[in-house]
CSV table of C-alpha atoms and ligand atoms in Angstrom, one decimal:
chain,number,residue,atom,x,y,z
A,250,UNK,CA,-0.8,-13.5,-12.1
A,251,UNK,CA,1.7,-11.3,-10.2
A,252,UNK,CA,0.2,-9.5,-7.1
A,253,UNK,CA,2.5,-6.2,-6.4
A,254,UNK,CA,2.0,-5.2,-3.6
A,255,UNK,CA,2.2,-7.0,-0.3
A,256,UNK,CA,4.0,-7.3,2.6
A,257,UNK,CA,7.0,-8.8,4.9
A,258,UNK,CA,7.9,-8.7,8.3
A,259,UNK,CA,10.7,-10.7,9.2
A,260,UNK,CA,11.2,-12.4,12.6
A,261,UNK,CA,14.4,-12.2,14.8
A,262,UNK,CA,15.2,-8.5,14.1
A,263,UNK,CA,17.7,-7.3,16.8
A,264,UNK,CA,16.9,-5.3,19.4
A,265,UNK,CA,16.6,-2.1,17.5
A,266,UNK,CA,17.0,0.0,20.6
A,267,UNK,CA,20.5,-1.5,21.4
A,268,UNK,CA,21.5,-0.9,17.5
A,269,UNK,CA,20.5,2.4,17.4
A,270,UNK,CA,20.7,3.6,21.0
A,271,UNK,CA,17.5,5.6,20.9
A,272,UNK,CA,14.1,4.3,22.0
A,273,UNK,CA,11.1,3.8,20.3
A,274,UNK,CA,11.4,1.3,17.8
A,275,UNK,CA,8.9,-1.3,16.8
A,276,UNK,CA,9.6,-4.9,18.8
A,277,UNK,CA,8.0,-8.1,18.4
A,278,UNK,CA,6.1,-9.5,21.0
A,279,UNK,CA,6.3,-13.4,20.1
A,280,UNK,CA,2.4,-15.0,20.9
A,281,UNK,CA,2.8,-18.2,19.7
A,282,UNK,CA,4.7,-20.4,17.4
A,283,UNK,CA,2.0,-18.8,14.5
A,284,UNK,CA,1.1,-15.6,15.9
A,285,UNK,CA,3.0,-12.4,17.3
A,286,UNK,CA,2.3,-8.9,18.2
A,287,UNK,CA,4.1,-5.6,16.4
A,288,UNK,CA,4.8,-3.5,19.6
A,289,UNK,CA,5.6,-0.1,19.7
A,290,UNK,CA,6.4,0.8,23.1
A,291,UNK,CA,4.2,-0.4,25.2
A,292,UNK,CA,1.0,0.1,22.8
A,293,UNK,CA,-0.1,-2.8,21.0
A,294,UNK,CA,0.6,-2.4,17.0
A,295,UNK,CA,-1.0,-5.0,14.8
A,296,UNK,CA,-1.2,-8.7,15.6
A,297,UNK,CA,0.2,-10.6,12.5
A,298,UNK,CA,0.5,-14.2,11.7
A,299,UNK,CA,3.0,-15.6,10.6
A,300,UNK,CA,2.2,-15.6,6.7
A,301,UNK,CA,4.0,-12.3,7.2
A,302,UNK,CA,7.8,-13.9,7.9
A,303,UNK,CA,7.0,-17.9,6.8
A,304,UNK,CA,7.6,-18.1,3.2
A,305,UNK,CA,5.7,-21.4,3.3
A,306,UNK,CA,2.8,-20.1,4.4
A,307,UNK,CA,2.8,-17.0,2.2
A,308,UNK,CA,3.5,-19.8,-1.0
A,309,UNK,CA,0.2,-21.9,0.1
A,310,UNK,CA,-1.7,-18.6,0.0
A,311,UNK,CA,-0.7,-18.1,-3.1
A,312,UNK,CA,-1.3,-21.4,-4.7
A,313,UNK,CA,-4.6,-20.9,-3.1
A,314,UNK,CA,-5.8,-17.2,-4.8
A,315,UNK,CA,-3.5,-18.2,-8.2
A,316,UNK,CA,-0.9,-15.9,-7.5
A,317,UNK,CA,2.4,-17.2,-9.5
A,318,UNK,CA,4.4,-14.1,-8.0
A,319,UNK,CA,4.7,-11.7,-5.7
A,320,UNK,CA,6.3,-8.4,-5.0
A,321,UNK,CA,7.4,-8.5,-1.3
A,322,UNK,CA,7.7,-4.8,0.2
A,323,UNK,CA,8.3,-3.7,4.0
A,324,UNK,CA,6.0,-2.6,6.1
A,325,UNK,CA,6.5,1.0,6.5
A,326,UNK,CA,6.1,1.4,10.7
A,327,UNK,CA,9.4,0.3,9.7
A,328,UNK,CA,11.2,3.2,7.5
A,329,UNK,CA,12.3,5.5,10.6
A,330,UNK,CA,12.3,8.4,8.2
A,331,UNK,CA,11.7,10.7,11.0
A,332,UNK,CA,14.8,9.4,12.9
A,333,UNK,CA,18.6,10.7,12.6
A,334,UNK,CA,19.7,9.0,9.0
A,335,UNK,CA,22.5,7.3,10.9
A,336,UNK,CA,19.7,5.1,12.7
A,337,UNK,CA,17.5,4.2,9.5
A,338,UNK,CA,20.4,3.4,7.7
A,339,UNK,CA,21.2,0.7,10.2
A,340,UNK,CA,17.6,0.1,10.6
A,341,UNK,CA,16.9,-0.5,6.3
A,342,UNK,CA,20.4,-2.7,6.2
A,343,UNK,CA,18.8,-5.1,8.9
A,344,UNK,CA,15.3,-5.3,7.6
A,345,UNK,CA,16.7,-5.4,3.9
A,346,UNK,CA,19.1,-8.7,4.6
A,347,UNK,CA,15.9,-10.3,6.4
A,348,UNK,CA,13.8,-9.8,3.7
A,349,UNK,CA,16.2,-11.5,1.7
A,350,UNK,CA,16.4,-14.6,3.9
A,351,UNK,CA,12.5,-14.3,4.3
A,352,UNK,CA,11.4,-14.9,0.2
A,353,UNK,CA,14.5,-17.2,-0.2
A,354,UNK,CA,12.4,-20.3,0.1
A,355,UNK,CA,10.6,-18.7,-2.8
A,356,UNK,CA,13.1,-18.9,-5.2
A,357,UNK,CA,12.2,-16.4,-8.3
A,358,UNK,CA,8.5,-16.4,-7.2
A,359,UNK,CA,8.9,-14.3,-4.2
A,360,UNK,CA,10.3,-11.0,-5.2
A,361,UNK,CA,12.1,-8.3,-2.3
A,362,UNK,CA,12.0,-5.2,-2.4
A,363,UNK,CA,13.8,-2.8,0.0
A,364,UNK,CA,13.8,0.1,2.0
A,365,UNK,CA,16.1,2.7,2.0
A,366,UNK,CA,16.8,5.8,4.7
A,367,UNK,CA,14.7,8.7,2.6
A,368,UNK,CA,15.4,11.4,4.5
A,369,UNK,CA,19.4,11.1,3.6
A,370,UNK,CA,19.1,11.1,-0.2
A,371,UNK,CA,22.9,10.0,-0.7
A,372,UNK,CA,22.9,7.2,2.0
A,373,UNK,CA,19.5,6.0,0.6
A,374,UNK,CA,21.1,6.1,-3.3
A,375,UNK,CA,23.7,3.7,-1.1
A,376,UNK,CA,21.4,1.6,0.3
A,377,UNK,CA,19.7,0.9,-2.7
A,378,UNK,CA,22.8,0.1,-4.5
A,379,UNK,CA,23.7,-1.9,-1.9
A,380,UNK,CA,20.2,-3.8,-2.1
A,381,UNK,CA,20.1,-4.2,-6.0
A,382,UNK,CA,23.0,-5.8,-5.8
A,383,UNK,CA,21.8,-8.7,-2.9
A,384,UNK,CA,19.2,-9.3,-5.2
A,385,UNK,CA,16.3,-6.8,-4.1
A,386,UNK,CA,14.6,-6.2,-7.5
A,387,UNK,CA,13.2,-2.6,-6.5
A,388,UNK,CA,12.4,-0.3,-3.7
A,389,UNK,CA,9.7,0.6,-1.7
A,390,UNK,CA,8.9,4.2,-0.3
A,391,UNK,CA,6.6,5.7,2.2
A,392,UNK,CA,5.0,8.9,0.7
A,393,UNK,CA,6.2,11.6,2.4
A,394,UNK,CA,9.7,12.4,4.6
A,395,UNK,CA,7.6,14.6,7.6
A,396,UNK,CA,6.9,18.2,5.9
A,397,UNK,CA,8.7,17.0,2.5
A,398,UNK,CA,6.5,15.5,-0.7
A,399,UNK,CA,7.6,13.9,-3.1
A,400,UNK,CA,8.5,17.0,-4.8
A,401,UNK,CA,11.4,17.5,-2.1
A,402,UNK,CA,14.3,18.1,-3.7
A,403,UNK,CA,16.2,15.2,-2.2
A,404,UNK,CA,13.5,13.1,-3.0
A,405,UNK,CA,13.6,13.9,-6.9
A,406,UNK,CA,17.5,13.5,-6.5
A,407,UNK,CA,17.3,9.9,-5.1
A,408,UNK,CA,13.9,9.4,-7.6
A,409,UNK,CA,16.4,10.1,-10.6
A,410,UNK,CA,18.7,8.0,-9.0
A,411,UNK,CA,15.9,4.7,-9.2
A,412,UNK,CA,15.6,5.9,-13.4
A,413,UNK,CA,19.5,6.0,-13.8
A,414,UNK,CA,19.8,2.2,-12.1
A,415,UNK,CA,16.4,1.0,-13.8
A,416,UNK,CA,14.7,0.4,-9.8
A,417,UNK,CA,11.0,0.3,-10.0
A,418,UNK,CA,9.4,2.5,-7.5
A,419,UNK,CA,6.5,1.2,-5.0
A,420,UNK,CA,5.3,4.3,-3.3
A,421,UNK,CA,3.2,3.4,0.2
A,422,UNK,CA,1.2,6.0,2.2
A,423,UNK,CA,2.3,6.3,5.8
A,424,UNK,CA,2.6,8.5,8.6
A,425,UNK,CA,-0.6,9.3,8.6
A,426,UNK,CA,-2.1,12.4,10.2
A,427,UNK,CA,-4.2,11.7,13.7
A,428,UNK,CA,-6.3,13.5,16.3
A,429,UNK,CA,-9.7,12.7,18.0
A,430,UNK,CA,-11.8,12.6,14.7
A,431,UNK,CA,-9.1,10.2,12.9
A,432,UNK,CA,-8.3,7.9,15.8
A,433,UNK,CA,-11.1,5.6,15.6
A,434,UNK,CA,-13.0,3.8,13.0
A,435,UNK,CA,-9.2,2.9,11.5
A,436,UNK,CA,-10.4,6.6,9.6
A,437,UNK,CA,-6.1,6.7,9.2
A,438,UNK,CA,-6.1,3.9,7.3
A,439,UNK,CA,-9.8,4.5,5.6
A,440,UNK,CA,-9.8,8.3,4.7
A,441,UNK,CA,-6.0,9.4,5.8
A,442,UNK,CA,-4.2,6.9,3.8
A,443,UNK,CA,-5.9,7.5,0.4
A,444,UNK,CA,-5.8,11.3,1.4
A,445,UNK,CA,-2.4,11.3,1.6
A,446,UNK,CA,-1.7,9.0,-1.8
A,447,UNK,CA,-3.3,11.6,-3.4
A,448,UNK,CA,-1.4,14.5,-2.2
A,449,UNK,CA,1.7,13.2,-3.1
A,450,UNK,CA,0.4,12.9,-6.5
A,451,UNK,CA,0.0,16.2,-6.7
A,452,UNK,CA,3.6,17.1,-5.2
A,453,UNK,CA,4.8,14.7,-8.3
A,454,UNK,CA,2.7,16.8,-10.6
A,455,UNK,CA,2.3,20.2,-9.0
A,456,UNK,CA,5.9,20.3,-7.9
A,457,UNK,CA,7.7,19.3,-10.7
A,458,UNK,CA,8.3,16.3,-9.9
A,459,UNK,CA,7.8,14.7,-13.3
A,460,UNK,CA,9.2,17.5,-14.9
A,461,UNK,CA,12.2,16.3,-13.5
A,462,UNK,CA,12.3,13.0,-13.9
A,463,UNK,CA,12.8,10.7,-17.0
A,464,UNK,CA,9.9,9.0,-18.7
A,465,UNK,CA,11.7,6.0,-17.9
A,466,UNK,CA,11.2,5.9,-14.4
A,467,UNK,CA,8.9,3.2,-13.3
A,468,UNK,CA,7.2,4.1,-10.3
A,469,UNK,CA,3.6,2.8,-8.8
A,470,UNK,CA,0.9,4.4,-6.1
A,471,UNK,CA,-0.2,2.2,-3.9
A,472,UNK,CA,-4.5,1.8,-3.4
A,473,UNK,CA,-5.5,2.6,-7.2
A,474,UNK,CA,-3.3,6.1,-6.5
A,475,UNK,CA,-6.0,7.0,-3.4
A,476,UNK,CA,-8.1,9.5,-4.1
A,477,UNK,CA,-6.4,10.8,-7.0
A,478,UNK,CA,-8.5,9.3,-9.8
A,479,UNK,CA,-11.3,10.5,-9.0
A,480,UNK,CA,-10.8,13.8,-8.2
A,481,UNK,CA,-8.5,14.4,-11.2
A,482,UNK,CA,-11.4,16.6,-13.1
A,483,UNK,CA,-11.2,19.3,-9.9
A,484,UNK,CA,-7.3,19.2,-10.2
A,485,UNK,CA,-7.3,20.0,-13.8
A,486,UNK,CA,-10.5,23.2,-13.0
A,487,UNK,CA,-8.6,24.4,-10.5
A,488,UNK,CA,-5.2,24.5,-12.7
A,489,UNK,CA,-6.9,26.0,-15.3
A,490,UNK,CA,-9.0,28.5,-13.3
A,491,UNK,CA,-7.0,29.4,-10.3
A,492,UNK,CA,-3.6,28.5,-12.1
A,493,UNK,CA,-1.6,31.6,-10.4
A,494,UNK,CA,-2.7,29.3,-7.0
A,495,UNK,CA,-2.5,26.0,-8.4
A,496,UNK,CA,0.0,25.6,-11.1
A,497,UNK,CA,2.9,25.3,-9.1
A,498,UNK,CA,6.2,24.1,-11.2
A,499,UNK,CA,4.2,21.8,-13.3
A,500,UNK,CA,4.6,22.8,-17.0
A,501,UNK,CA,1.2,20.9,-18.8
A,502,UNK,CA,-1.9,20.4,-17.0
A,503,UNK,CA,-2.5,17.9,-14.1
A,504,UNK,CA,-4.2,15.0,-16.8
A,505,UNK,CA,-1.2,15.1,-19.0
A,506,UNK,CA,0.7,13.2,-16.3
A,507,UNK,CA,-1.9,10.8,-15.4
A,508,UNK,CA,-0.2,8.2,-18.2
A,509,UNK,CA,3.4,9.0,-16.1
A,510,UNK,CA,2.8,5.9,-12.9
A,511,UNK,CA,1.6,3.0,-12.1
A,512,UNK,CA,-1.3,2.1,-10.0
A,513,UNK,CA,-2.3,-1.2,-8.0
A,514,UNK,CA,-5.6,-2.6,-8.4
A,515,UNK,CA,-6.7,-2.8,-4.2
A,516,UNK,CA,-9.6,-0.5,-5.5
A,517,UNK,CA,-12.8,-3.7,-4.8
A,518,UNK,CA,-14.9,-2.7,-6.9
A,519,UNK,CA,-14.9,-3.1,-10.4
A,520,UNK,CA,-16.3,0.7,-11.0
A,521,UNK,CA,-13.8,2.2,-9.5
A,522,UNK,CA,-11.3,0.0,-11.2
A,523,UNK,CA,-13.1,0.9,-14.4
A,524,UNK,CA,-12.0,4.9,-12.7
A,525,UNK,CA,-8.7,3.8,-12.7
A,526,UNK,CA,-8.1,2.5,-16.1
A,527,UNK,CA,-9.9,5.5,-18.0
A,528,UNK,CA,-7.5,7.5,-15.9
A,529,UNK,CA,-4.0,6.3,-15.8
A,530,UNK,CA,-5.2,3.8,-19.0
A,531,UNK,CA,-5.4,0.1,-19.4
A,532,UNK,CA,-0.7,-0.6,-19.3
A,533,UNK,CA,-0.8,0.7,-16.1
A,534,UNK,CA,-3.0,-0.9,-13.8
A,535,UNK,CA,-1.6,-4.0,-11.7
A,536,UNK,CA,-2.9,-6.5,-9.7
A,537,UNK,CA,-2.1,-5.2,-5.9
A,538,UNK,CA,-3.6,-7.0,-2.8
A,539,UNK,CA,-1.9,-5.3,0.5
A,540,UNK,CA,-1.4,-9.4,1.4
A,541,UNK,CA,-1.2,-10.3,4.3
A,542,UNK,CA,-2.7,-7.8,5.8
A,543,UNK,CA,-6.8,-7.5,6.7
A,544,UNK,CA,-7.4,-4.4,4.6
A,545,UNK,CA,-6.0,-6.0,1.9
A,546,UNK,CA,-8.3,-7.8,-1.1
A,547,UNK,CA,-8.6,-11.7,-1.3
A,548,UNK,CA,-8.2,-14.0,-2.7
A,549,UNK,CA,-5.8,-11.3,-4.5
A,550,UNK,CA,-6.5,-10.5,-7.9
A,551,UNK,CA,-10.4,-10.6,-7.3
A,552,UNK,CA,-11.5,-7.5,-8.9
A,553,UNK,CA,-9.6,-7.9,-11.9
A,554,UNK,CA,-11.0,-11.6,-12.6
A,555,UNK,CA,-14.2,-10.7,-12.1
A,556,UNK,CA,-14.5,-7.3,-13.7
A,557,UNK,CA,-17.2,-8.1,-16.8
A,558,UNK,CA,-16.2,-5.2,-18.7
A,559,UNK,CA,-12.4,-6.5,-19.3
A,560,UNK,CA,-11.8,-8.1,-23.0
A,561,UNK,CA,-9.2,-10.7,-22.3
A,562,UNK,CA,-6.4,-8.4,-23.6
A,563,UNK,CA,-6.8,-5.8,-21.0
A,564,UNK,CA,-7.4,-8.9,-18.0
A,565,UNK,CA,-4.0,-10.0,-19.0
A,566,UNK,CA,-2.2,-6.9,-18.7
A,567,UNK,CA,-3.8,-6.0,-16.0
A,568,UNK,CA,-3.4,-9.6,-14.1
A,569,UNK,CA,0.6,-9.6,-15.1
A,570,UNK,CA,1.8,-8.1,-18.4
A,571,UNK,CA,2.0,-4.8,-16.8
A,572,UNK,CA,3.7,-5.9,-13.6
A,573,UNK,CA,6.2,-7.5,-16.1
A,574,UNK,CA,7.1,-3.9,-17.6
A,575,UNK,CA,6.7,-2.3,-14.2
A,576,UNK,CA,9.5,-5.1,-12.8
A,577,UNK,CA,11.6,-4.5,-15.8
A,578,UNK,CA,11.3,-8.1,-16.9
A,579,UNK,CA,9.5,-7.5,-20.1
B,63,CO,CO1,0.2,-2.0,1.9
């Protein structure tokens, strides 16, 4: 089984404010030998253990939910897409070259991916090059650069630019709207993040993204593609019946390009998974956990081993055929 989507974060990254000269950045507050805080500022972040930067600990998790494989993305508090492009670039190099040390003790069963500075669509082309070439086998993205979807048009440049080198595409919500009715409850993480996966589904299909783009490219939404799949049926009314509104620059209607990405499978339960493969079909579903983190599903892979209405076929596309085509490796 190959579980796509989780997460790094590395210890002993410099002092980002002395790199970059501007303040701000996340720091790491060490706790303990196992635990640690992500700070930013003064305002306490996340606590994390350290399954997030010990690959021993990650591998022992594994072995313990049968995971043979994981994809190992960033954590996107990271990305600093809303900083000067001369910062993230410096930022992505040092996270990138830790994440490589990080899944080393994993040999090929711990697989990187990187980030790249998206709001700088030539220096993030570099970075990926760059990262392909260390041996990062594909790139992860948060969903949006501030006001610009995925439909931006330096976004679709550097999205071409993934299809040209063969990079598969993990794309993470982040940056998530806030405000008194969104600051509690984790409602960012609970309602904003799959709010915001699926509006960049719609840039991709409203905005021509995937008009623009080749088949080819292999790209995933994290979260079963949020809201999206269910709410696929209003899309296509509205297209349809308030098209001079909705069309955008999409050329077919909105469920023509549900067959066009990849979701992960961090969906719980196995009716809305059931969603999920009537709507982007059974080769493009993939096991996806959000490991290590405590929104995340375990043991990984649940859903998908327990959904009853699987024939073995489907289970095994979903649990790592599909990941295998995804990673380019089938
Ligand atoms: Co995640």
């Amino acid at each position: 089984m190959i579980d796509v989507h989780t997460h790094v974060v590395p210890r002993g990254w410099p002092d980002l404010r002395a790199v970059t000269g501007s303040d701000g950045w996340p720091w790491l507050r060490i706790d303990g030998e196992r635990e640690a805080m992500i700070m930013v500022g003064e305002v306490e972040y996340r606590p994390i253990g350290a399954e997030c930067w010990d690959a021993a600990d990650r591998l022992a998790d594994m072995a313990a939910d049968g995971i043979d494989r994981q994809v190992v993305s960033p954590t996107p508090l990271f990305f600093g897409y809303e900083r000067p492009a001369g910062e993230a670039i410096k930022v992505a190099r040092i996270f990138n070259d830790l994440n490589l040390e990080c899944v080393a003790a994993g040999g090929d069963r711990l697989i990187p991916f990187c980030q790249v500075p998206l709001q700088d669509p030539d220096a993030a082309c570099r970075e990926l090059d760059r990262c392909l070439a260390a041996g990062h086998a594909g790139v992860e993205i948060g969903n949006h650069v501030g006001d610009r979807d995925l439909d931006d048009a330096g976004v679709v440049e550097f999205l071409q630019h993934c299809a040209e080198v063969g990079a598969p595409v993990f794309v993470h919500p982040w940056d998530m709207p806030s405000g008194p009715r969104l600051d509690r409850w984790m409602a960012r993480w609970l309602s904003g993040m799959p709010a915001e996966t699926h509006l960049s589904v719609l840039a991709m299909i409203l905005g021509g993204t995937f008009d623009q783009v080749p088949n080819s490219l292999r790209l995933c939404f994290a979260h079963g593609g949020g809201s999206f799949p269910f709410w696929l049926g209003r899309l296509d009314n509205a297209w349809h019946r308030r098209g001079e509104l909705v069309r955008g620059r999409s050329s077919r209607p909105p469920g023509d390009y549900a067959d066009r990405f990849f979701v992960d499978s961090a969906v719980f339960h196995p009716s809305a998974l059931r969603l999920l493969i009537d709507t982007v079909g059974e080769d493009r579903v993939m096991v996806g956990s959000d490991y290590p983190y405590p929104l995340g599903e375990r043991p990984a892979g649940q859903v998908v081993r327990q959904a009853e209405f699987l024939d073995e076929a489907q289970r095994a596309k979903l649990l790592s055929g599909n990941a295998l085509r995804f990673l380019g490796l089938a």
